[in-house]
Amino acid sequence: MSRAGKHILLDILHSEGVEFVFGNPGTTELPLLDAFVVEDRLRYILGLNEVVVMSMADGWAQATGRLAVCNLHAAPGLGNAMGMLYNAAKAGAPVLVTAGQQDMSIRLTEPLLWDDLATMARPLCKWSFEVNSIAELPRAVRRAAKVALTAPTGPVFLSIPGDVLTAIAPDDLDLGAPTRIGAGLRGDATEIAKAAAMIRAAETPVIFAGDCVANNDAFAEMVAFAEAVGAPVYMEGMANRAAFPSNHPQFAGTVPRMTPALRSVMQGHDLLISIGADLLTQSQATGVEALAPGTSVVHLDDEPWQIGKNFAADAAIQGCPKATLPELTALVTGCGDGRRAGVVARIAEAKAALLAKAEAAMGASPMDPLAVLKRLGEVMPDDAIIIEELLSSGMNVVRSLLPATRPDSWFGMRGGGIGVCVPQAAAMKLAHPDRPVVALTGDGSLMYSAAALWTCAHYKLPVVTIVFNNASYRILKQRTRAIGDHSARTSVFVAMDLQEPAIDFMALAAAHGVQGVRVESIAALIAAFQAALASDRPTLIEVPVARAV
């Protein structure tokens, strides 16, 4: 029996393992929405704007490692989603982004909402294409899914005109089948041997661990390697996932994103070993290179573009960490025995000082973010999924206060575009309905995607959102003050305060159908948090924190 393109699209997506289509519909997507009336295999999840739906698809893809689908509306819809598509690209999230295009029959007239969508999306996608006929639809969708899921994974884009969705396919149209390319690429043996020799010869190596570890399910392999080397392990500065357990005695924290601080971290280390870590995304220009000239580098990554991109790699290994690390570990086993105890002692001393600083701030009013994070860490369920977008509240130390002990326990703002936290949390609750999902966000970040609260309420997703409210863009104040000019002298910051009027987060929660609780003490926060974990409804907890810059 002949079928319309809209049904064929859903047939193919189902066979590719898709469960949800995250979308915000418009006129060019109406045929697809009509098909969902009789669709019982896939579910359409509504977000109230494109920032929300793109972030949800990103979150689902990261949480599951499977293909996520985001459906946008023509040129304005794609344009609205671009910031969050940037984040998904930086995170390597395997997302198929589709946008409804105007009918092919009128595209030359440049109708309302039309533009060259494939060209718009191309800079942020591994592959971008406009489907011109129903005959192209199966091959295009199959190729898109294959490309998105092939390491290094990432977003792809298809523009699908409305008349392709309504066209009737011939009975003999071949729908194809999924293709999955094995991800377990082992690194070159010669480079592995070179890396092992460098590691064995090093006296004070340091390890940076990155998203490539988490994306390739190499958590255990990363731990075994680090223990063999006996070196401190830092998370990359733009870390998104949990690449190393933050309660491990060799976990040294997060690499700072400002190059002078990073240069300070590197002092005293004679070898940098990057396992899928970013080398190195700078937050701002400082006039200082992140690594001193001549720094010895071993770099393993599944994306060759990253290896030697900014700093020469003396041993450059293209490969999957899960497949490659066991071989490298076997060649360096025992080389860290003499230094591990000293490394662990220094890390323990630094962590004890951090915990003492946080404990000393327990009575502060307004609440101190470090104290808040420490208490939350003490009551956080072991199986919780944390999505963190705090920026100035605990930057570089948050994982030492809120441990990420499982490979799928921690997600963050990889690309730097704010607003991802609550939409990602909603999608991750869909992916893992039996696990607690906690969104940690700032007031400024939450307002970029507050509409995601409605999606949590509408689909009865009991996400716990904790908003650290300092009534400002505090990180921008910090960076402006560092310029050392007018703001530093006057403490006047233009367009960085979220007051007059203050944002009423309790009214915001109520407007979106979410429970709202404002707390004035850490004891009240913990009580509210535990009640929220036990609730079957989404909860927003407002935590007023210190505003000092």
Coordinates of C-alpha atoms in Angstrom, one line a residue:
M1 CA 0.0 0.0 0.0
S2 CA 1.4 3.4 -1.0
R3 CA 2.3 5.7 1.9
A4 CA 2.8 9.4 2.3
G5 CA 6.2 10.9 3.0
K6 CA 5.2 11.9 6.5
H7 CA 4.5 8.2 7.5
I8 CA 7.6 7.0 5.7
L9 CA 9.7 9.5 7.7
L10 CA 8.3 8.2 11.0
D11 CA 8.8 4.5 9.8
I12 CA 12.5 5.2 9.1
L13 CA 13.0 7.1 12.4
H14 CA 11.5 4.3 14.3
S15 CA 13.8 1.7 12.6
E16 CA 16.7 4.0 13.6
G17 CA 15.8 3.6 17.2
V18 CA 14.2 7.0 17.7
E19 CA 11.6 7.3 20.5
F20 CA 10.9 11.0 20.7
V21 CA 10.7 13.9 18.3
F22 CA 11.3 17.2 20.2
G23 CA 9.6 20.0 18.4
N24 CA 7.8 23.3 18.2
P25 CA 5.5 23.1 15.1
G26 CA 4.5 25.6 12.4
T27 CA 2.7 25.5 9.1
T28 CA 5.4 23.7 7.2
E29 CA 5.4 20.9 9.8
L30 CA 1.6 20.3 9.9
P31 CA 1.7 17.2 7.7
L32 CA 4.1 15.6 10.2
L33 CA 1.9 16.6 13.2
D34 CA -1.0 15.1 11.3
A35 CA 0.9 11.8 11.0
F36 CA 1.4 11.7 14.7
V37 CA -2.4 11.3 15.2
V38 CA -2.1 7.7 14.1
E39 CA 1.5 7.1 15.2
D40 CA 1.9 4.8 18.3
R41 CA 5.7 4.1 18.2
L42 CA 7.2 7.6 18.4
R43 CA 6.1 10.4 20.7
Y44 CA 6.1 14.1 19.9
I45 CA 7.4 16.2 22.8
L46 CA 6.3 19.8 22.7
G47 CA 8.6 22.7 23.8
L48 CA 7.3 26.3 23.7
N49 CA 10.2 27.7 21.7
E50 CA 13.2 26.4 19.7
V51 CA 15.8 27.1 22.4
V52 CA 13.9 24.6 24.5
V53 CA 13.4 21.8 21.9
M54 CA 16.9 22.0 20.5
S55 CA 18.3 21.7 24.1
M56 CA 16.0 18.8 24.9
A57 CA 17.2 16.9 21.8
D58 CA 20.8 17.7 22.8
G59 CA 20.1 16.4 26.3
W60 CA 18.4 13.2 25.1
A61 CA 21.3 12.4 22.7
Q62 CA 23.9 12.9 25.4
A63 CA 22.0 10.9 28.0
T64 CA 21.4 7.9 25.8
G65 CA 24.1 8.0 23.1
R66 CA 21.3 7.4 20.7
L67 CA 19.9 9.4 17.8
A68 CA 17.7 12.3 18.9
V69 CA 15.4 14.2 16.6
C70 CA 14.6 17.9 16.8
N71 CA 11.9 19.3 14.5
L72 CA 12.0 23.1 13.8
H73 CA 9.9 25.5 11.8
A74 CA 11.4 26.9 8.7
A75 CA 14.0 29.7 8.7
P76 CA 12.9 31.5 11.9
G77 CA 12.7 28.3 13.9
L78 CA 16.2 27.2 12.8
G79 CA 17.5 30.7 13.5
N80 CA 16.1 30.6 17.0
A81 CA 17.7 27.2 17.7
M82 CA 21.2 28.1 16.4
G83 CA 22.7 29.0 19.8
M84 CA 21.6 25.6 21.2
L85 CA 22.7 23.8 18.0
Y86 CA 26.1 25.3 18.6
N87 CA 26.2 23.7 22.1
A88 CA 25.1 20.4 20.7
A89 CA 27.9 20.5 18.1
K90 CA 30.5 21.3 20.8
A91 CA 29.2 18.4 22.9
G92 CA 29.2 16.0 20.0
A93 CA 25.5 15.2 20.5
P94 CA 24.1 12.9 17.8
V95 CA 21.0 14.9 16.9
L96 CA 19.1 14.9 13.6
V97 CA 17.8 18.4 13.3
T98 CA 14.9 18.7 10.8
A99 CA 13.2 21.9 9.7
G100 CA 10.0 22.1 7.7
Q101 CA 10.6 23.9 4.4
Q102 CA 8.1 25.6 2.1
D103 CA 6.8 23.6 -0.8
M104 CA 9.2 23.1 -3.7
S105 CA 6.7 24.4 -6.1
I106 CA 6.9 28.0 -4.7
R107 CA 10.5 28.1 -3.3
L108 CA 11.7 30.2 -6.2
T109 CA 9.2 33.0 -5.2
E110 CA 10.9 33.2 -1.8
P111 CA 7.7 32.7 0.2
L112 CA 7.2 33.7 3.8
L113 CA 9.6 31.9 6.2
W114 CA 11.7 30.5 3.4
D115 CA 15.4 30.6 3.2
D116 CA 18.3 28.3 2.2
L117 CA 18.0 26.2 5.4
A118 CA 20.8 23.7 4.5
T119 CA 23.3 26.5 4.1
M120 CA 22.1 28.2 7.3
A121 CA 22.7 25.0 9.3
R122 CA 25.9 23.8 7.6
P123 CA 28.6 25.5 9.8
L124 CA 27.3 23.7 12.9
C125 CA 26.5 20.3 11.5
K126 CA 28.5 17.3 10.3
W127 CA 26.2 17.1 7.2
S128 CA 23.4 19.4 6.0
F129 CA 21.1 18.7 3.1
E130 CA 17.7 19.7 1.7
V131 CA 15.5 16.7 0.6
N132 CA 14.1 17.6 -2.9
S133 CA 11.8 14.6 -3.5
I134 CA 10.2 11.7 -1.7
A135 CA 12.6 9.4 -3.7
E136 CA 15.5 11.1 -1.8
L137 CA 13.8 10.9 1.6
P138 CA 14.9 7.4 2.7
R139 CA 18.5 7.7 1.6
A140 CA 18.8 11.2 3.2
V141 CA 17.4 10.1 6.6
R142 CA 19.6 7.0 6.6
R143 CA 22.7 8.9 5.8
A144 CA 21.9 11.6 8.3
A145 CA 21.5 9.0 11.1
K146 CA 24.7 7.2 10.1
V147 CA 26.7 10.4 10.1
A148 CA 25.4 11.7 13.4
L149 CA 26.2 8.4 15.2
T150 CA 29.7 7.9 13.7
A151 CA 32.6 9.0 15.8
P152 CA 33.2 11.8 16.4
T153 CA 29.4 12.1 16.8
G154 CA 27.5 15.3 16.2
P155 CA 24.4 17.0 14.8
V156 CA 23.2 16.7 11.2
F157 CA 20.5 18.7 9.5
L158 CA 17.8 17.9 6.9
S159 CA 15.5 20.5 5.4
I160 CA 12.2 18.7 4.4
P161 CA 9.7 20.6 2.3
G162 CA 6.1 20.2 3.1
D163 CA 5.2 18.7 -0.3
V164 CA 7.8 15.9 0.3
L165 CA 5.8 15.0 3.5
T166 CA 2.5 14.9 1.6
A167 CA 3.8 13.2 -1.5
I168 CA 2.7 9.5 -2.0
A169 CA 5.6 7.2 -2.4
P170 CA 5.7 4.5 -5.1
D171 CA 5.1 0.9 -3.8
D172 CA 8.6 -0.1 -4.7
L173 CA 10.4 2.8 -2.8
D174 CA 13.3 1.2 -1.0
L175 CA 13.4 2.5 2.6
G176 CA 16.9 1.2 3.2
A177 CA 18.2 0.1 6.6
P178 CA 20.3 1.5 9.5
T179 CA 24.1 1.6 9.1
R180 CA 26.3 1.7 12.3
I181 CA 30.1 2.1 11.9
G182 CA 32.0 0.5 14.8
A183 CA 33.4 3.1 17.1
G184 CA 36.2 1.0 18.7
L185 CA 39.0 2.3 16.6
R186 CA 42.4 1.3 18.2
G187 CA 45.2 3.8 17.9
D188 CA 48.3 3.3 15.9
A189 CA 50.7 0.9 17.7
T190 CA 53.8 3.0 17.0
E191 CA 52.2 6.1 18.4
I192 CA 51.0 4.2 21.5
A193 CA 54.5 2.8 22.1
K194 CA 55.9 6.4 21.7
A195 CA 53.4 7.7 24.2
A196 CA 54.2 4.9 26.7
A197 CA 57.9 5.7 26.5
M198 CA 57.2 9.4 27.2
I199 CA 55.0 8.6 30.1
R200 CA 57.5 6.2 31.6
A201 CA 60.2 8.7 31.3
A202 CA 58.2 11.6 32.8
E203 CA 58.8 12.6 36.4
T204 CA 55.7 14.8 37.0
P205 CA 53.1 14.0 34.4
V206 CA 49.6 15.5 34.5
I207 CA 46.4 14.1 32.9
F208 CA 43.6 16.1 31.3
A209 CA 40.4 14.0 30.7
G210 CA 37.6 15.2 28.4
D211 CA 34.3 14.4 26.8
C212 CA 35.8 11.9 24.4
V213 CA 36.1 9.6 27.3
A214 CA 32.5 9.8 28.3
N215 CA 31.2 9.8 24.8
N216 CA 33.0 6.5 24.2
D217 CA 32.0 4.8 27.5
A218 CA 35.6 4.7 28.7
F219 CA 35.1 5.7 32.3
A220 CA 36.6 2.5 33.8
E221 CA 39.5 2.5 31.3
M222 CA 40.3 6.1 32.2
V223 CA 40.5 5.2 35.9
A224 CA 42.8 2.2 35.2
F225 CA 45.1 4.4 33.1
A226 CA 45.2 7.2 35.7
E227 CA 46.0 4.8 38.5
A228 CA 48.8 3.2 36.4
V229 CA 50.4 6.6 35.7
G230 CA 49.8 7.9 39.3
A231 CA 49.3 11.5 38.0
P232 CA 46.7 14.1 39.0
V233 CA 43.7 14.1 36.8
Y234 CA 41.9 17.3 35.8
M235 CA 38.7 17.7 33.8
E236 CA 38.9 19.9 30.8
G237 CA 37.9 23.5 31.2
M238 CA 34.8 23.2 29.1
A239 CA 34.0 19.8 30.4
N240 CA 30.4 18.6 29.8
R241 CA 30.3 15.0 30.9
A242 CA 31.8 12.9 33.7
A243 CA 35.1 11.6 32.3
F244 CA 36.7 10.7 35.6
P245 CA 35.1 10.1 39.1
S246 CA 35.4 13.3 41.1
N247 CA 35.6 11.3 44.4
H248 CA 38.7 9.5 43.2
P249 CA 41.8 10.4 45.2
Q250 CA 43.6 11.5 42.0
F251 CA 40.9 13.9 40.9
A252 CA 42.5 17.3 41.0
G253 CA 39.6 19.5 39.8
T254 CA 38.7 21.3 36.6
V255 CA 41.2 23.0 34.3
P256 CA 40.6 26.8 34.4
R257 CA 39.5 28.4 31.2
M258 CA 41.7 31.5 31.7
T259 CA 45.2 30.8 30.4
P260 CA 47.2 32.4 33.2
A261 CA 45.5 30.1 35.7
L262 CA 46.0 27.1 33.4
R263 CA 49.7 28.0 33.0
S264 CA 49.9 28.0 36.8
V265 CA 48.4 24.5 36.9
M266 CA 51.0 23.3 34.4
Q267 CA 54.0 24.6 36.5
G268 CA 56.0 21.7 37.8
H269 CA 54.6 19.2 35.3
D270 CA 57.0 17.9 32.6
L271 CA 54.4 16.1 30.5
L272 CA 50.7 16.8 29.6
I273 CA 48.7 13.7 28.8
S274 CA 45.3 14.6 27.1
I275 CA 42.8 11.8 26.9
G276 CA 40.1 13.3 24.7
A277 CA 40.5 16.7 26.4
D278 CA 40.2 20.1 24.8
L279 CA 43.6 21.8 24.2
L280 CA 42.6 24.4 24.9
T281 CA 39.5 26.6 24.6
Q282 CA 40.1 30.0 26.0
S283 CA 37.3 32.1 27.6
Q284 CA 39.0 35.4 26.9
A285 CA 42.2 36.7 25.4
T286 CA 44.9 37.3 28.0
G287 CA 48.0 37.7 26.0
V288 CA 49.4 34.5 27.6
E289 CA 49.7 31.1 25.9
A290 CA 48.0 28.3 27.7
L291 CA 51.1 26.1 27.5
A292 CA 54.7 27.1 27.8
P293 CA 56.7 26.7 24.6
G294 CA 58.2 23.2 24.3
T295 CA 55.7 21.5 26.6
S296 CA 55.7 17.8 25.9
V297 CA 52.2 16.5 25.0
V298 CA 50.6 13.1 24.5
H299 CA 47.2 13.4 23.0
L300 CA 44.6 10.6 22.4
D301 CA 41.3 11.5 20.7
D302 CA 38.8 10.1 18.2
E303 CA 38.7 13.4 16.4
P304 CA 41.9 14.1 14.5
W305 CA 41.1 17.8 14.2
Q306 CA 41.6 18.2 17.9
I307 CA 45.0 16.5 18.0
G308 CA 47.8 19.1 17.6
K309 CA 45.2 21.8 16.8
N310 CA 46.8 24.4 19.0
F311 CA 49.8 22.7 20.5
A312 CA 52.0 20.1 18.9
A313 CA 51.5 16.6 20.1
D314 CA 54.7 14.6 20.5
A315 CA 52.7 11.4 20.5
A316 CA 49.5 11.9 18.5
I317 CA 47.0 9.0 18.7
Q318 CA 43.8 8.9 16.8
G319 CA 41.6 6.3 18.4
C320 CA 38.7 5.5 20.7
P321 CA 39.8 5.8 24.4
K322 CA 37.8 2.6 25.3
A323 CA 39.6 0.6 22.7
T324 CA 43.1 2.2 23.0
L325 CA 43.6 2.9 26.7
P326 CA 43.9 -0.7 27.8
E327 CA 46.9 -1.2 25.4
L328 CA 48.5 2.1 26.6
T329 CA 47.8 1.2 30.3
A330 CA 49.5 -2.2 29.9
L331 CA 52.7 -0.5 28.7
V332 CA 52.8 2.0 31.6
T333 CA 51.6 -0.2 34.5
G334 CA 53.7 0.4 37.6
C335 CA 55.4 3.6 36.4
G336 CA 53.3 5.7 38.8
D337 CA 54.0 3.7 41.9
G338 CA 56.6 6.0 43.3
R339 CA 54.6 9.3 42.9
R340 CA 51.0 8.3 43.5
A341 CA 51.1 8.7 47.3
G342 CA 52.5 12.2 47.0
V343 CA 50.0 13.2 44.4
V344 CA 47.1 11.9 46.4
A345 CA 48.3 13.7 49.5
R346 CA 48.6 17.1 47.8
I347 CA 45.1 16.7 46.2
A348 CA 43.6 15.7 49.6
E349 CA 45.2 18.7 51.3
A350 CA 43.7 21.1 48.6
K351 CA 40.3 19.4 48.8
A352 CA 40.3 19.6 52.6
A353 CA 41.0 23.3 52.4
L354 CA 38.1 23.7 50.0
L355 CA 35.7 21.8 52.2
A356 CA 36.8 23.8 55.2
K357 CA 36.2 27.1 53.3
A358 CA 32.7 25.9 52.4
E359 CA 31.9 24.8 55.9
A360 CA 33.1 28.1 57.4
A361 CA 30.5 29.9 55.1
M362 CA 27.5 27.9 56.3
G363 CA 26.1 30.7 58.3
A364 CA 26.5 33.4 55.7
S365 CA 23.5 35.5 54.7
P366 CA 22.7 35.7 51.8
M367 CA 23.9 32.1 51.3
D368 CA 27.3 31.3 50.0
P369 CA 27.3 29.1 46.9
L370 CA 30.2 27.0 48.1
A371 CA 28.3 26.2 51.3
V372 CA 25.1 25.4 49.4
L373 CA 27.0 23.1 47.1
K374 CA 28.7 21.3 49.9
R375 CA 25.4 20.5 51.7
L376 CA 23.7 19.4 48.5
G377 CA 26.6 17.1 47.9
E378 CA 26.1 15.5 51.2
V379 CA 22.5 14.6 50.5
M380 CA 22.6 14.0 46.7
P381 CA 21.4 10.5 45.8
D382 CA 24.1 8.3 44.4
D383 CA 22.2 7.7 41.2
A384 CA 21.3 11.3 40.5
I385 CA 21.8 12.9 37.1
I386 CA 23.1 16.5 37.6
I387 CA 22.9 19.1 34.9
E388 CA 25.0 22.1 35.9
E389 CA 25.0 25.6 34.5
L390 CA 26.2 27.7 37.4
L391 CA 29.0 29.8 35.8
S392 CA 30.1 32.0 38.7
S393 CA 28.8 29.9 41.5
G394 CA 31.6 27.4 42.2
M395 CA 33.4 27.5 38.9
N396 CA 36.2 25.0 38.7
V397 CA 35.4 23.5 42.2
V398 CA 31.7 22.4 41.9
R399 CA 32.6 18.8 41.1
S400 CA 34.8 18.6 44.2
L401 CA 31.7 19.6 46.3
L402 CA 29.1 17.7 44.3
P403 CA 30.8 14.4 43.3
A404 CA 30.2 13.0 39.8
T405 CA 30.9 9.3 40.5
R406 CA 29.2 7.7 37.5
P407 CA 29.9 8.1 33.8
D408 CA 26.3 9.2 33.1
S409 CA 26.0 11.4 36.3
W410 CA 27.0 14.9 35.1
F411 CA 26.3 17.1 32.2
G412 CA 27.1 20.7 31.6
M413 CA 27.2 23.7 29.3
R414 CA 29.8 22.4 26.8
G415 CA 29.5 25.1 24.2
G416 CA 29.1 28.0 26.5
G417 CA 25.7 29.2 25.2
I418 CA 23.6 29.6 28.3
G419 CA 20.0 28.3 28.7
V420 CA 20.6 24.6 28.2
C421 CA 20.2 23.3 31.8
V422 CA 16.4 22.9 32.4
P423 CA 15.5 21.7 28.8
Q424 CA 18.3 19.1 29.0
A425 CA 17.0 18.0 32.4
A426 CA 13.6 17.5 31.0
A427 CA 14.9 15.3 28.3
M428 CA 17.2 13.4 30.6
K429 CA 14.2 12.6 32.9
L430 CA 12.4 11.2 29.8
A431 CA 15.5 9.1 29.1
H432 CA 15.9 7.9 32.7
P433 CA 12.5 8.1 34.4
D434 CA 13.7 6.1 37.4
R435 CA 16.6 8.3 38.4
P436 CA 16.6 11.7 40.2
V437 CA 17.4 14.5 37.8
V438 CA 18.7 17.8 39.3
A439 CA 19.2 21.0 37.4
L440 CA 21.6 23.5 38.9
T441 CA 21.2 26.9 37.2
G442 CA 21.7 30.6 37.7
D443 CA 19.0 33.2 37.4
G444 CA 20.3 34.6 34.2
S445 CA 20.7 31.2 32.6
L446 CA 17.2 30.1 33.6
M447 CA 15.6 33.1 32.0
Y448 CA 16.9 32.0 28.6
S449 CA 14.8 28.9 28.6
A450 CA 12.3 29.2 31.5
A451 CA 9.6 27.9 29.1
A452 CA 11.1 24.4 29.6
L453 CA 9.4 24.4 33.0
W454 CA 6.1 24.1 31.2
T455 CA 7.3 21.1 29.4
C456 CA 8.3 19.5 32.7
A457 CA 4.8 20.2 34.1
H458 CA 3.0 19.1 31.0
Y459 CA 4.7 15.8 30.7
K460 CA 4.8 15.2 34.5
L461 CA 8.5 15.1 34.7
P462 CA 9.6 15.5 38.4
V463 CA 12.8 17.4 37.6
V464 CA 14.3 19.4 40.6
T465 CA 15.5 22.8 39.4
I466 CA 17.6 24.8 41.9
V467 CA 18.2 28.4 40.8
F468 CA 21.1 30.2 42.4
N469 CA 19.7 33.8 42.4
N470 CA 22.3 36.6 42.6
A471 CA 20.0 39.0 40.8
S472 CA 22.7 39.7 38.2
Y473 CA 25.0 38.5 35.4
R474 CA 27.7 38.0 38.1
I475 CA 30.3 36.4 35.9
L476 CA 30.1 39.4 33.5
K477 CA 30.7 41.7 36.5
Q478 CA 33.7 39.7 37.5
R479 CA 35.1 39.8 33.9
T480 CA 34.3 43.6 33.6
R481 CA 36.0 44.4 36.9
A482 CA 39.1 42.5 35.7
I483 CA 39.5 44.9 32.8
G484 CA 40.6 47.4 35.5
D485 CA 38.9 50.5 34.1
H486 CA 35.7 52.3 34.9
S487 CA 33.7 49.5 36.5
A488 CA 36.7 48.5 38.6
R489 CA 37.0 52.0 40.0
T490 CA 33.3 52.8 40.5
S491 CA 31.7 49.4 41.0
V492 CA 29.1 50.4 38.4
F493 CA 28.2 47.7 35.9
V494 CA 26.0 48.5 33.0
A495 CA 23.2 46.1 32.0
M496 CA 24.3 43.4 34.4
D497 CA 21.7 43.6 37.2
L498 CA 18.4 41.7 37.1
Q499 CA 16.5 44.0 39.4
E500 CA 13.9 46.8 39.3
P501 CA 11.8 44.7 39.1
A502 CA 13.4 41.6 40.6
I503 CA 12.4 38.4 38.8
D504 CA 9.6 36.7 40.8
F505 CA 10.6 33.1 40.4
M506 CA 7.7 31.8 42.5
A507 CA 5.3 33.5 40.1
L508 CA 7.3 32.1 37.2
A509 CA 7.0 28.6 38.6
A510 CA 3.3 29.0 39.2
A511 CA 2.7 30.3 35.7
H512 CA 4.3 27.2 34.2
G513 CA 2.6 24.7 36.5
V514 CA 5.6 23.9 38.6
Q515 CA 5.9 23.8 42.4
G516 CA 7.9 26.8 43.7
V517 CA 9.8 27.1 46.9
R518 CA 12.0 30.0 48.0
V519 CA 14.4 29.2 50.8
E520 CA 16.3 31.6 53.1
S521 CA 18.7 29.1 54.8
I522 CA 20.7 26.1 53.9
A523 CA 18.7 23.9 56.3
A524 CA 15.5 25.0 54.6
L525 CA 17.1 24.3 51.2
I526 CA 18.0 20.7 52.2
A527 CA 14.4 20.1 53.5
A528 CA 12.9 21.5 50.3
F529 CA 15.3 19.5 48.1
Q530 CA 14.5 16.2 49.8
A531 CA 10.8 17.0 49.6
A532 CA 11.2 17.7 45.9
L533 CA 13.1 14.4 45.3
A534 CA 10.1 12.6 46.9
S535 CA 7.5 14.5 44.8
D536 CA 5.9 13.3 41.6
R537 CA 5.8 16.9 40.3
P538 CA 8.6 19.2 39.0
T539 CA 9.9 21.7 41.6
L540 CA 11.7 25.0 41.3
I541 CA 13.8 25.9 44.4
E542 CA 15.0 29.5 44.5
V543 CA 18.2 30.0 46.5
P544 CA 19.2 33.7 47.0
V545 CA 23.0 33.7 47.1
A546 CA 25.6 36.4 47.7
R547 CA 25.9 39.0 45.0
A548 CA 29.4 40.2 45.9
V549 CA 31.6 40.4 42.8

